[in-house]
mmCIF file of C-alpha atoms and ligand atoms in Angstrom:
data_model
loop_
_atom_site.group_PDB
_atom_site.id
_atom_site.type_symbol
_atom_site.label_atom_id
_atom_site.label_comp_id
_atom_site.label_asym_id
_atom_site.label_seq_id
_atom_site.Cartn_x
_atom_site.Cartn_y
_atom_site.Cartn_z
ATOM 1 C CA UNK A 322 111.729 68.339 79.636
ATOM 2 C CA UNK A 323 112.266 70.319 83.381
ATOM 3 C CA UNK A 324 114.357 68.795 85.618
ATOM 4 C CA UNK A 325 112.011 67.362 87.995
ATOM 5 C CA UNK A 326 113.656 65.549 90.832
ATOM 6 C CA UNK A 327 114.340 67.164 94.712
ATOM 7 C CA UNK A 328 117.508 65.037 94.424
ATOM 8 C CA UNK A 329 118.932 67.146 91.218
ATOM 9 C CA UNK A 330 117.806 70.664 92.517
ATOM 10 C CA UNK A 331 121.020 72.892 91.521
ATOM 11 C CA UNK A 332 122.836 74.488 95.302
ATOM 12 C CA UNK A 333 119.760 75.019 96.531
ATOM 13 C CA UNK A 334 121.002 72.026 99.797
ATOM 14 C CA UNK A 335 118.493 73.691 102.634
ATOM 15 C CA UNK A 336 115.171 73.787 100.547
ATOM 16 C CA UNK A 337 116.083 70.458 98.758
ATOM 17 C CA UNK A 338 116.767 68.794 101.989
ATOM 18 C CA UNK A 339 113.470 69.990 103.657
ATOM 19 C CA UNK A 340 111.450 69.305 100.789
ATOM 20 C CA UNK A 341 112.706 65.847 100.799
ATOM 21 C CA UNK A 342 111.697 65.545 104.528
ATOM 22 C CA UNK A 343 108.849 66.844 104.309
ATOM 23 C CA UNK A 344 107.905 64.381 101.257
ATOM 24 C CA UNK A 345 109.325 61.667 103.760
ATOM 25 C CA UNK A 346 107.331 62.736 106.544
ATOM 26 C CA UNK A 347 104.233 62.168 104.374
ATOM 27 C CA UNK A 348 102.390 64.828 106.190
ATOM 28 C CA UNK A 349 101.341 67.983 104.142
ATOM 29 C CA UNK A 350 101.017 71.177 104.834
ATOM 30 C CA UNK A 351 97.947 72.497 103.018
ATOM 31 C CA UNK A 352 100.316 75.245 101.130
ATOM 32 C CA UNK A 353 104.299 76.192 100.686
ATOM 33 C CA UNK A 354 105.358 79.407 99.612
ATOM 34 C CA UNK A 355 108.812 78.965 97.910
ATOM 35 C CA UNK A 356 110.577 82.560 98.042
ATOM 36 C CA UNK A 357 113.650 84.080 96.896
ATOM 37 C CA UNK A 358 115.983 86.057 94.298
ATOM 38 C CA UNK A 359 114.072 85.253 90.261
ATOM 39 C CA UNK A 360 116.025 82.948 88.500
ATOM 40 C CA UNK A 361 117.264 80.570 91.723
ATOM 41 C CA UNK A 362 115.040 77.377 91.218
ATOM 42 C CA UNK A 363 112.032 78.196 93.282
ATOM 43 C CA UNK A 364 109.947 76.779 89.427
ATOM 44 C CA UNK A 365 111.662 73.846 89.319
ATOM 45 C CA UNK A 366 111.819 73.047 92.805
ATOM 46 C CA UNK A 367 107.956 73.826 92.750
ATOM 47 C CA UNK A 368 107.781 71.166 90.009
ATOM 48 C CA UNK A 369 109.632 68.387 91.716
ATOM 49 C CA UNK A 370 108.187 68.626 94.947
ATOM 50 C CA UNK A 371 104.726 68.552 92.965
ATOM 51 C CA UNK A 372 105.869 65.499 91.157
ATOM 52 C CA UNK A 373 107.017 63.779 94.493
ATOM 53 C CA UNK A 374 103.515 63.998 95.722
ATOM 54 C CA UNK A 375 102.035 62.900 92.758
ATOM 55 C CA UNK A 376 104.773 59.635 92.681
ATOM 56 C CA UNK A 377 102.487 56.573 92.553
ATOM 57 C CA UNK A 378 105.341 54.883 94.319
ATOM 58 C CA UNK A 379 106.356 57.537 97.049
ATOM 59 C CA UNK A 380 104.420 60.277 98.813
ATOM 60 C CA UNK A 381 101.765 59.771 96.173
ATOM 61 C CA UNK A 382 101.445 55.462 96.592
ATOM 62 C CA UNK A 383 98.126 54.781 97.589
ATOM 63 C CA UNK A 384 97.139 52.733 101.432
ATOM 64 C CA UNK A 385 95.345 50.042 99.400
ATOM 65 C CA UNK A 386 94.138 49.268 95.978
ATOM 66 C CA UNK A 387 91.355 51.795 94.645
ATOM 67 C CA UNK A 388 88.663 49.457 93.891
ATOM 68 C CA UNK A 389 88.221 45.632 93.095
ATOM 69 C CA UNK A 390 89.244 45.612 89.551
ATOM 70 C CA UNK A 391 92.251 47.762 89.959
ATOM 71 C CA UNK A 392 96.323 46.645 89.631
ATOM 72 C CA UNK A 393 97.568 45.485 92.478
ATOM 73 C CA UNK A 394 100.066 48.050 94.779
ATOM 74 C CA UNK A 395 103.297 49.201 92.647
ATOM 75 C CA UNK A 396 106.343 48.549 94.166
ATOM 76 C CA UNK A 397 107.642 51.021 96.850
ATOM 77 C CA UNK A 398 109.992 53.639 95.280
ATOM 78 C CA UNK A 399 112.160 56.141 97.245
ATOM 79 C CA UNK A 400 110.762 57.873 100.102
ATOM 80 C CA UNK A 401 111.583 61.108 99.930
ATOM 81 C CA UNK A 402 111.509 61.709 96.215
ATOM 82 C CA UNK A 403 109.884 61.079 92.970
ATOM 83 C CA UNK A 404 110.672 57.586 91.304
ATOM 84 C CA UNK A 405 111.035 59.457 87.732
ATOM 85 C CA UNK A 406 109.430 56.272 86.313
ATOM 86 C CA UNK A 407 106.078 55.496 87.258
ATOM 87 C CA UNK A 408 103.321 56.689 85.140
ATOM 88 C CA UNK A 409 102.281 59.586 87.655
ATOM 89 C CA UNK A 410 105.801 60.286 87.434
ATOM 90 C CA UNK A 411 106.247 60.466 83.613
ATOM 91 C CA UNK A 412 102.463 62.884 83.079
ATOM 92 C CA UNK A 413 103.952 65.225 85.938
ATOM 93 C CA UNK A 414 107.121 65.662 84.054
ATOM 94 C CA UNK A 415 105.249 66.646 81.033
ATOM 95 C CA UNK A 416 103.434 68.585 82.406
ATOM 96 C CA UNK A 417 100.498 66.700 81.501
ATOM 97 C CA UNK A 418 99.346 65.029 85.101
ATOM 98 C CA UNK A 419 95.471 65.920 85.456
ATOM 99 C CA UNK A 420 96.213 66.408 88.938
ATOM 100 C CA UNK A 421 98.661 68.902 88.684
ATOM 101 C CA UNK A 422 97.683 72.289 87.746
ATOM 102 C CA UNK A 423 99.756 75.456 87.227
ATOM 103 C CA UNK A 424 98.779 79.414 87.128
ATOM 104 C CA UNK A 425 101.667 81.838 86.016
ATOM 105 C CA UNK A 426 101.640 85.513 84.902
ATOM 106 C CA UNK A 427 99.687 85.589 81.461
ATOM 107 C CA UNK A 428 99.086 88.914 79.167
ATOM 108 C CA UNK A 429 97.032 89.270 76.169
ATOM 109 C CA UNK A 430 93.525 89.376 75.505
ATOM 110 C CA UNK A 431 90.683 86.931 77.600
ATOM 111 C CA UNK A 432 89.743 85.131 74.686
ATOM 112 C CA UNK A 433 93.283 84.056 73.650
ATOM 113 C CA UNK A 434 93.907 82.852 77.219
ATOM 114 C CA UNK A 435 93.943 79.141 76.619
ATOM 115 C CA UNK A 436 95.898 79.434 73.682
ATOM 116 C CA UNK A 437 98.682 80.986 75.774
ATOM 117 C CA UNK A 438 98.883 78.707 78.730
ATOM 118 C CA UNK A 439 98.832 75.743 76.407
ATOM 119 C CA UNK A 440 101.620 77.112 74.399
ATOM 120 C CA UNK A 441 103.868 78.489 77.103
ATOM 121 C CA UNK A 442 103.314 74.909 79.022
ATOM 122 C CA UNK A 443 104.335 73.495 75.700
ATOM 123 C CA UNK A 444 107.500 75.941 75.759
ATOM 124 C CA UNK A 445 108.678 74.665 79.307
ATOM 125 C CA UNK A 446 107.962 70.822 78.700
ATOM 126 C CA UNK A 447 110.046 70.831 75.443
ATOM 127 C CA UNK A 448 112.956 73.299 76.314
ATOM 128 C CA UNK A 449 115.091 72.135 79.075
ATOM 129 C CA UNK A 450 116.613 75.524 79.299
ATOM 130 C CA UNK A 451 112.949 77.587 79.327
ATOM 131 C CA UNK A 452 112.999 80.730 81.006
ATOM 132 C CA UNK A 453 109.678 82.201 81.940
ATOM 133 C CA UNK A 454 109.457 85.486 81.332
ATOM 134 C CA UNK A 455 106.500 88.056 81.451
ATOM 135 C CA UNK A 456 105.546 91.804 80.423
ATOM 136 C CA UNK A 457 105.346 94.159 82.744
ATOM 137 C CA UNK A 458 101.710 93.842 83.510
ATOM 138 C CA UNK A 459 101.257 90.071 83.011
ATOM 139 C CA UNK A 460 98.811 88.625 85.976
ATOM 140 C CA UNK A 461 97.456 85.544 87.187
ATOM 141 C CA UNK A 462 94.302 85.938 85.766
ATOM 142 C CA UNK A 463 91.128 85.893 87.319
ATOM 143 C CA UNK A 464 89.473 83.132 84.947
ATOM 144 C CA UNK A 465 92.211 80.842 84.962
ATOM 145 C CA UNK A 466 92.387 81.061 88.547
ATOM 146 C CA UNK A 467 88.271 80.197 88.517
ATOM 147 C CA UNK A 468 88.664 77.597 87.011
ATOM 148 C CA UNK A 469 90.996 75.682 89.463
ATOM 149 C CA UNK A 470 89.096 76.888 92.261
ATOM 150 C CA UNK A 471 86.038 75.217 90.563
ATOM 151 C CA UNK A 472 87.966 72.030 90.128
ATOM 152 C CA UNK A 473 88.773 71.856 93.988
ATOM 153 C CA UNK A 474 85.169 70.557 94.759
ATOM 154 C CA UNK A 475 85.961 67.555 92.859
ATOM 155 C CA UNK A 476 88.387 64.823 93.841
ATOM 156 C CA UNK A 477 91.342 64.804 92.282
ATOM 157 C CA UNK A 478 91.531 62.414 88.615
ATOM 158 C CA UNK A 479 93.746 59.987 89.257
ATOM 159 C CA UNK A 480 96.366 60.493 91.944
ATOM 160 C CA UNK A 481 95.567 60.662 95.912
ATOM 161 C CA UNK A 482 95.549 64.249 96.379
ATOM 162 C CA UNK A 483 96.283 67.569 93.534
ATOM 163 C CA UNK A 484 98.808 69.747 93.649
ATOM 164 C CA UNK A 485 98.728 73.521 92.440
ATOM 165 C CA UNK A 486 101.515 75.571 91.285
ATOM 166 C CA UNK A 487 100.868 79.278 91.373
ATOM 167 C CA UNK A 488 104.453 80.662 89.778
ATOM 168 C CA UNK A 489 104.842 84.478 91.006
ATOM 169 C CA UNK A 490 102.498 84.718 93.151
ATOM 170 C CA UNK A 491 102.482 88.190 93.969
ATOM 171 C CA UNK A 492 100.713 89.028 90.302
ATOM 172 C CA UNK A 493 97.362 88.855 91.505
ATOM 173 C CA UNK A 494 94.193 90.517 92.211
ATOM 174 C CA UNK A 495 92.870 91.166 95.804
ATOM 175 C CA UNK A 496 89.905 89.316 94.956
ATOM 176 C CA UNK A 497 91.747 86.463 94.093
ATOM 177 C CA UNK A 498 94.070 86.370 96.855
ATOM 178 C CA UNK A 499 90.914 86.437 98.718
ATOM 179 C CA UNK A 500 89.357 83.067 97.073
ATOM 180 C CA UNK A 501 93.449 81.481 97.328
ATOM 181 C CA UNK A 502 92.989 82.096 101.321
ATOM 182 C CA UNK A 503 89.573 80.298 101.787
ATOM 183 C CA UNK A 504 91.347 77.029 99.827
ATOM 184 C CA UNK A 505 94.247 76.968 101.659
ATOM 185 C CA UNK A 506 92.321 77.395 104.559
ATOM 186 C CA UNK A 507 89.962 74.527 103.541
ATOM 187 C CA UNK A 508 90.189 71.913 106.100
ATOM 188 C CA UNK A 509 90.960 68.099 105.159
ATOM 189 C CA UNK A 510 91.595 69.630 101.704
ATOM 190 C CA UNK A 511 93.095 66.817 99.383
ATOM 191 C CA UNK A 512 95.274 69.635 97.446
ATOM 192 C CA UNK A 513 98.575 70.637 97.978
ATOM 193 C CA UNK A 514 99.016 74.362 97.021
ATOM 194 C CA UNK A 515 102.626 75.625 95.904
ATOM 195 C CA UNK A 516 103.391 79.228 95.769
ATOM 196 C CA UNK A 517 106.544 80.801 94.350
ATOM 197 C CA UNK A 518 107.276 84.763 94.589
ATOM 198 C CA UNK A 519 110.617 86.509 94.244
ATOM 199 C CA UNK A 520 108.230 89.652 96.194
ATOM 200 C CA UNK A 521 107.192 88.392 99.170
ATOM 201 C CA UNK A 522 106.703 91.314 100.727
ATOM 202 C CA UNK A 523 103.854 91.743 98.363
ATOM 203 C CA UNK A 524 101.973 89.212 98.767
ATOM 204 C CA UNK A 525 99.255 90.085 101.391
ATOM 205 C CA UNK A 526 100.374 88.736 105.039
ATOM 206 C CA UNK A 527 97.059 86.942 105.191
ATOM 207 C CA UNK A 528 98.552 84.506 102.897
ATOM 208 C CA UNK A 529 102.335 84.703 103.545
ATOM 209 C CA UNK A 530 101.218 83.344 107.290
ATOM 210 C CA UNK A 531 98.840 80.564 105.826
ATOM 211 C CA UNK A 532 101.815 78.798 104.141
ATOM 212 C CA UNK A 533 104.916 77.277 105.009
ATOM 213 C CA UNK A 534 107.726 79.154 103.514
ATOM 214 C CA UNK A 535 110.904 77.792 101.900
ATOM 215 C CA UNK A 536 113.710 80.095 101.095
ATOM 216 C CA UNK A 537 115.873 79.949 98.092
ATOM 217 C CA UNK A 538 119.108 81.532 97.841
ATOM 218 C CA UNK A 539 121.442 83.261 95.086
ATOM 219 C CA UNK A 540 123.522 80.740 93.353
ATOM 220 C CA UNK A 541 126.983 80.634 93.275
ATOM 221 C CA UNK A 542 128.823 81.798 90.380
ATOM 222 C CA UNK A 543 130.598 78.911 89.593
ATOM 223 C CA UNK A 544 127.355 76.447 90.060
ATOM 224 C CA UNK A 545 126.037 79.052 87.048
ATOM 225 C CA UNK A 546 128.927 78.917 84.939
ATOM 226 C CA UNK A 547 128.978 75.119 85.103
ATOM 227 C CA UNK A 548 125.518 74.660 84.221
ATOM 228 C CA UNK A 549 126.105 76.712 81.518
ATOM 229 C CA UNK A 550 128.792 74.975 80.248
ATOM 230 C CA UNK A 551 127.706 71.258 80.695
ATOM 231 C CA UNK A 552 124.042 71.561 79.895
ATOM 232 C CA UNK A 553 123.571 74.154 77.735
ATOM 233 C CA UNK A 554 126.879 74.171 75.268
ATOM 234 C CA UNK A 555 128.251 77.496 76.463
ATOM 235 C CA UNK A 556 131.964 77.649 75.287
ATOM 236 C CA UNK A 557 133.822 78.312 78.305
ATOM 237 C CA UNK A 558 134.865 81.976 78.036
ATOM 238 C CA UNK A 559 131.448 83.169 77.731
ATOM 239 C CA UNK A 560 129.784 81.224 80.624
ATOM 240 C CA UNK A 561 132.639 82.492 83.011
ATOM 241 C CA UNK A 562 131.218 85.851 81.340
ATOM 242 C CA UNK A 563 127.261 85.046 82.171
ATOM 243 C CA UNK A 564 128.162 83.478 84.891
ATOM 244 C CA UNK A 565 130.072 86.712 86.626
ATOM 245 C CA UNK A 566 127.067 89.148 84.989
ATOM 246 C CA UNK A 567 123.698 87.117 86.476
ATOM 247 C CA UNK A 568 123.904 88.007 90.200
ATOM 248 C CA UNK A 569 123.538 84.760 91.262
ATOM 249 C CA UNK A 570 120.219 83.955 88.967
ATOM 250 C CA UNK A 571 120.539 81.116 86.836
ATOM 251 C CA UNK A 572 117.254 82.437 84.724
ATOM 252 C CA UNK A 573 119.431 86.078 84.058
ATOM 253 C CA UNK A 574 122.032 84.010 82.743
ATOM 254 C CA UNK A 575 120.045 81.998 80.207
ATOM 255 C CA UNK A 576 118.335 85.405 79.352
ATOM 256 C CA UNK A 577 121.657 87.446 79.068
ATOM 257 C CA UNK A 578 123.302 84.034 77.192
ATOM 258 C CA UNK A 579 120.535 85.005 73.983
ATOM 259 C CA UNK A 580 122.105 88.277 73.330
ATOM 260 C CA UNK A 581 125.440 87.254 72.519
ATOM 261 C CA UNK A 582 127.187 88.735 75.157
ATOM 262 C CA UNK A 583 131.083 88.029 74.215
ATOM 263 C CA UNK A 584 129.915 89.834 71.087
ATOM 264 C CA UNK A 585 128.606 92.994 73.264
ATOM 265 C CA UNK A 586 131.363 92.714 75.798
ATOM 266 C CA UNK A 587 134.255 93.122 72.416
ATOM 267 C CA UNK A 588 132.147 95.901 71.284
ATOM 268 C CA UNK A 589 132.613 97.765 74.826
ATOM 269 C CA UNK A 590 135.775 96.698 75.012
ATOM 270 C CA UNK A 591 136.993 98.163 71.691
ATOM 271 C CA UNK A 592 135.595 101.494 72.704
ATOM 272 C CA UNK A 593 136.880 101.604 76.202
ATOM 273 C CA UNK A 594 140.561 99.768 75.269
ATOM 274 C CA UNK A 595 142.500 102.654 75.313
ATOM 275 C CA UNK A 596 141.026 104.970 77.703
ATOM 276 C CA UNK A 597 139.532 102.345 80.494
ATOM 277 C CA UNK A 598 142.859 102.775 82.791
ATOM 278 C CA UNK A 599 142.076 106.257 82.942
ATOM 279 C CA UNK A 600 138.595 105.853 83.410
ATOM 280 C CA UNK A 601 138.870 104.119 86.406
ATOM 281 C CA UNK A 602 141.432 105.869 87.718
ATOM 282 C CA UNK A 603 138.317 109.026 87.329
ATOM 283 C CA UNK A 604 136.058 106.861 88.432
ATOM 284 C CA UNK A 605 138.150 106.003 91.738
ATOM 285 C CA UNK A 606 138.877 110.333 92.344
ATOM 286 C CA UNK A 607 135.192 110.667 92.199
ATOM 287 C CA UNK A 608 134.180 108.047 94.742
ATOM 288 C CA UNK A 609 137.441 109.205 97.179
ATOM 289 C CA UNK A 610 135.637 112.689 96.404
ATOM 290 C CA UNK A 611 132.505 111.083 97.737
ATOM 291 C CA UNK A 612 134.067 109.355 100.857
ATOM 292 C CA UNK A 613 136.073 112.925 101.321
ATOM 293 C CA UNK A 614 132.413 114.653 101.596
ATOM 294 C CA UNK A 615 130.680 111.895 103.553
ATOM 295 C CA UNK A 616 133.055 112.498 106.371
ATOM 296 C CA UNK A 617 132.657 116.548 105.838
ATOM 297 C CA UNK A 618 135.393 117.876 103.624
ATOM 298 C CA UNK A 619 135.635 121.639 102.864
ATOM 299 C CA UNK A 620 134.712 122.392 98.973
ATOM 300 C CA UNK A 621 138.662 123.335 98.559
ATOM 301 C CA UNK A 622 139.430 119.120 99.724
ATOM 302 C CA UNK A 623 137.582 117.976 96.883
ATOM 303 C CA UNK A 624 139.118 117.074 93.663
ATOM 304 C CA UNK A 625 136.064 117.426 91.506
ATOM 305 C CA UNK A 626 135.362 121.098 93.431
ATOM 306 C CA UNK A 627 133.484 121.996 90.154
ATOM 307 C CA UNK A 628 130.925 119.434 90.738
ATOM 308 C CA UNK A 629 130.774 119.712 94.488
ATOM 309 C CA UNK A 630 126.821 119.675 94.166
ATOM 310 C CA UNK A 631 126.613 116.640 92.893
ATOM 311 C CA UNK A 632 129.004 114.869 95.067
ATOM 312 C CA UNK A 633 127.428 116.074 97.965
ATOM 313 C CA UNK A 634 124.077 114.708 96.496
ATOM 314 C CA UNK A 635 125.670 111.183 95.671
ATOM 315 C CA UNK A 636 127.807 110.958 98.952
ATOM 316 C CA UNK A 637 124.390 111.557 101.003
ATOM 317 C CA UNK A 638 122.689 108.616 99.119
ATOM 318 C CA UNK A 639 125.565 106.201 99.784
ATOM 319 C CA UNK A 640 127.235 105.320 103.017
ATOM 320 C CA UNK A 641 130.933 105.288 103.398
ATOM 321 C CA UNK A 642 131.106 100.672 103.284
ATOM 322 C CA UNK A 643 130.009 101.114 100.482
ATOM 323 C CA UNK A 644 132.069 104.047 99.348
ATOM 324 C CA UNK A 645 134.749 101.732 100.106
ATOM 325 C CA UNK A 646 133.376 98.356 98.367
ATOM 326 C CA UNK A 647 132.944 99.932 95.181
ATOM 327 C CA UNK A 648 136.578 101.732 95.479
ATOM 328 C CA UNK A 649 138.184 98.050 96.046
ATOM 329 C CA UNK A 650 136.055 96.654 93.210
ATOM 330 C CA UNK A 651 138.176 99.140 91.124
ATOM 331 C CA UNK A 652 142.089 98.653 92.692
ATOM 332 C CA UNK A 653 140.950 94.926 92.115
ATOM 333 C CA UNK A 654 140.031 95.562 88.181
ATOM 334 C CA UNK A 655 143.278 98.109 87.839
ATOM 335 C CA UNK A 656 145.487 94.980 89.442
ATOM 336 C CA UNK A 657 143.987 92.630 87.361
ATOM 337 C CA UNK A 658 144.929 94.827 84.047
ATOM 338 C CA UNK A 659 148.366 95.644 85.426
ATOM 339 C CA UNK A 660 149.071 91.995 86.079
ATOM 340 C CA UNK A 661 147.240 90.912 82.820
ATOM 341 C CA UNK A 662 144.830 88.613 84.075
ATOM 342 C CA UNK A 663 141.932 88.666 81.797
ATOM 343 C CA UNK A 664 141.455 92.222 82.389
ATOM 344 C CA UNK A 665 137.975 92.079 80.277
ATOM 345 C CA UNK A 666 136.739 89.437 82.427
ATOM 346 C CA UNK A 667 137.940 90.924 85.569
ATOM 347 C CA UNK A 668 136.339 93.991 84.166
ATOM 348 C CA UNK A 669 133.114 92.975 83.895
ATOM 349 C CA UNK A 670 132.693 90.725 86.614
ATOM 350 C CA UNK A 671 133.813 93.943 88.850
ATOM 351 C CA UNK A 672 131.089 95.405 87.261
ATOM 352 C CA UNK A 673 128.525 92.787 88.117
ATOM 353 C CA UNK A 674 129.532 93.377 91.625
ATOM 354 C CA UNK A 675 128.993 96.679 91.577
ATOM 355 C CA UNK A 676 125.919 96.938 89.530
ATOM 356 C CA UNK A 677 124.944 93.073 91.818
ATOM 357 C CA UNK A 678 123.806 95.671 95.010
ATOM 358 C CA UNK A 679 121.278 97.959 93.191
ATOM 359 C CA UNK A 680 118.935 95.209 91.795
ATOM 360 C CA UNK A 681 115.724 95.616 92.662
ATOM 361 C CA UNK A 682 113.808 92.318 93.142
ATOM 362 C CA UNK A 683 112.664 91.116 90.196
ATOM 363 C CA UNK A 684 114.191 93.609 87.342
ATOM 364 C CA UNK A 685 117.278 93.338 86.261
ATOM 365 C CA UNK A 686 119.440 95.464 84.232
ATOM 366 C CA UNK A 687 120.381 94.052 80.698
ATOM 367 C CA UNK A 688 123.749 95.684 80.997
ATOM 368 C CA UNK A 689 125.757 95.879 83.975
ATOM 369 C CA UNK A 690 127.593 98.543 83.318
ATOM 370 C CA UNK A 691 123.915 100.800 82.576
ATOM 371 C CA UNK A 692 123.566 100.590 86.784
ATOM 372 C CA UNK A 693 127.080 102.017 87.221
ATOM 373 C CA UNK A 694 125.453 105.533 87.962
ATOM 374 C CA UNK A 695 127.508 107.066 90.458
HETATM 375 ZN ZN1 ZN B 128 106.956 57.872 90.444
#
């Protein structure tokens, strides 16, 4: 089952914090767009927030009893949170709280569309450690997003108002962003719409200015290589590993964690063994080569004269920081082997900082070392 409280949200402190106020402050905005890096929490935060409005004894606890025959008021539980306990609380973590509706990214055929949802839904709610992940051209789809829209002229089932998850938002058609902006515009609306994206500049700015945005940030290496260790097994070696490779996205690590990756790394690291001193050392004359020609060395100043073309192509598409950054990334992985400190784990984590700049949002590289392309 998903972790599902504000109050256990891993380093993300500014969204959890104004989450929790805003589930305090008991008034709703009519949608939140939660945005940032893939892989940081923006899922499970939209999750937990969802389930603190849905709490039967917080933000959800309705004014008075719903009709004559009804149980009296529960007890209040805490404020700005989910209780974890009451009944609302319990369907929402399952993921089965009529109330609460999701749309993610789905591929495959229109008549197998149920079939999917239900079984990726069953996925999340039984693997703590579920990692969404999509093909290329995976979209909200058009039905599935009908058929919440539809649902919207009703009231909600049980709780006091519905919530609506839309994970990646930004996989959608125009049309449907179109029919998203006239619900979130609906006035007095009794839903609560959720958006996550880790593109925000592509959703359409119609919508990014409708909600309230949250930003989530990159976690920190050790908070990965922790989680790693404590709740999911990893032996320590190879979650210091994961945890220096994923860029700061807890998701990449989980992903990276399924393809053995001390296994990969000894496979490198038998080929390189002998010869990775010298590499470096190559590696370090071609990038001063680069910083030589960014500040207008003569062909005869340049080491690798033979390949002057191509410096002079690769020192125009980098500036001379970050010349420099990826030049002390090396002297810090030729100290580390000189002074034998793990010099396989201070390789590779010297190569997650390299390769950590180039990632587009969104894709990431299954090997570090495949982005080192200067
Ligand atoms: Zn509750």
């Amino acid at each position: 089952m998903p972790t599902v409280k504000l109050a256990e949200l891993i380093d993300q402190p500014a969204a959890a914090s104004f989450l929790r106020g805003v589930v305090a402050g008991g008034r709703f905005a009519n949608a939140y767009l939660f945005h940032g890096a893939p892989g940081v929490g923006k899922g499970t935060a939209a999750l937990a927030f969802a389930r603190a409005l849905l709490c039967e004894r917080g933000a959800g606890r309705r004014a008075e009893p719903a009709g004559l025959f009804d149980a009296p008021l529960p007890a209040a539980g805490p404020a700005d949170d989910a209780c974890g306990e009451c009944p609302a609380c319990l369907k929402a973590a399952s993921l089965q709280h009529p109330d609460l509706r999701f749309l993610f990214p789905v591929s495959g055929e229109e008549r197998d569309l149920d079939e999917t949802v239900a079984e990726t839904l069953a996925a999340w709610r039984e693997d703590p450690l579920f990692v969404f992940a999509y093909e290329k051209f995976a979209s909200i789809r058009l039905s599935l997003t009908h058929d919440v829209l539809r649902e919207l002229a009703f009231k909600p089932f049980e709780a006091v108002r519905r919530v609506v998850v839309v994970r990646d938002a930004d996989r959608m058609r125009e049309d449907e962003y179109s029919a998203l902006l006239k619900a979130i515009e609906e006035p007095g609306a009794s839903t609560v719409w959720v958006l996550t994206t880790a593109r925000l500049h592509r959703l359409p700015a119609t919508i990014r200015s409708r909600c309230q945005r949250v930003r989530f940030t990159p976690l920190a290496e050790t908070t990965i290589t922790a989680f790693l260790e404590r709740r999911a097994g990893t032996a320590a070696g190879e979650a210091r590993l994961l945890g220096a490779l994923a860029s700061g996205s807890l998701a990449r690590a989980l992903m990276l964690r399924e393809q053995r990756p001390l296994e990969l790394r000894n496979q490198a690291l038998a080929l390189l063994d002998p010869a990775l001193r010298g590499i470096i050392e190559v590696h370090e004359l071609w990038l001063r080569d680069l910083l030589r020609a960014r500040y207008g060395a003569a062909r005869a100043e340049l080491v690798n004269r033979d390949r002057e073309a191509e410096i002079r192509r690769q020192a125009a598409s980098l500036d001379a920081r970050e010349i420099r950054r990826r030049l002390m990334v090396l002297e810090e992985i030729l100290r580390a082997i000189e002074g034998n400190v793990s010099p396989d784990l201070a390789l590779f984590s010297g190569l997650a900082r390299v390769a950590g700049q180039h990632l587009g949002e969104g894709e990431w590289p299954l090997h570090a070392a495949g982005r080192w392309d200067y």
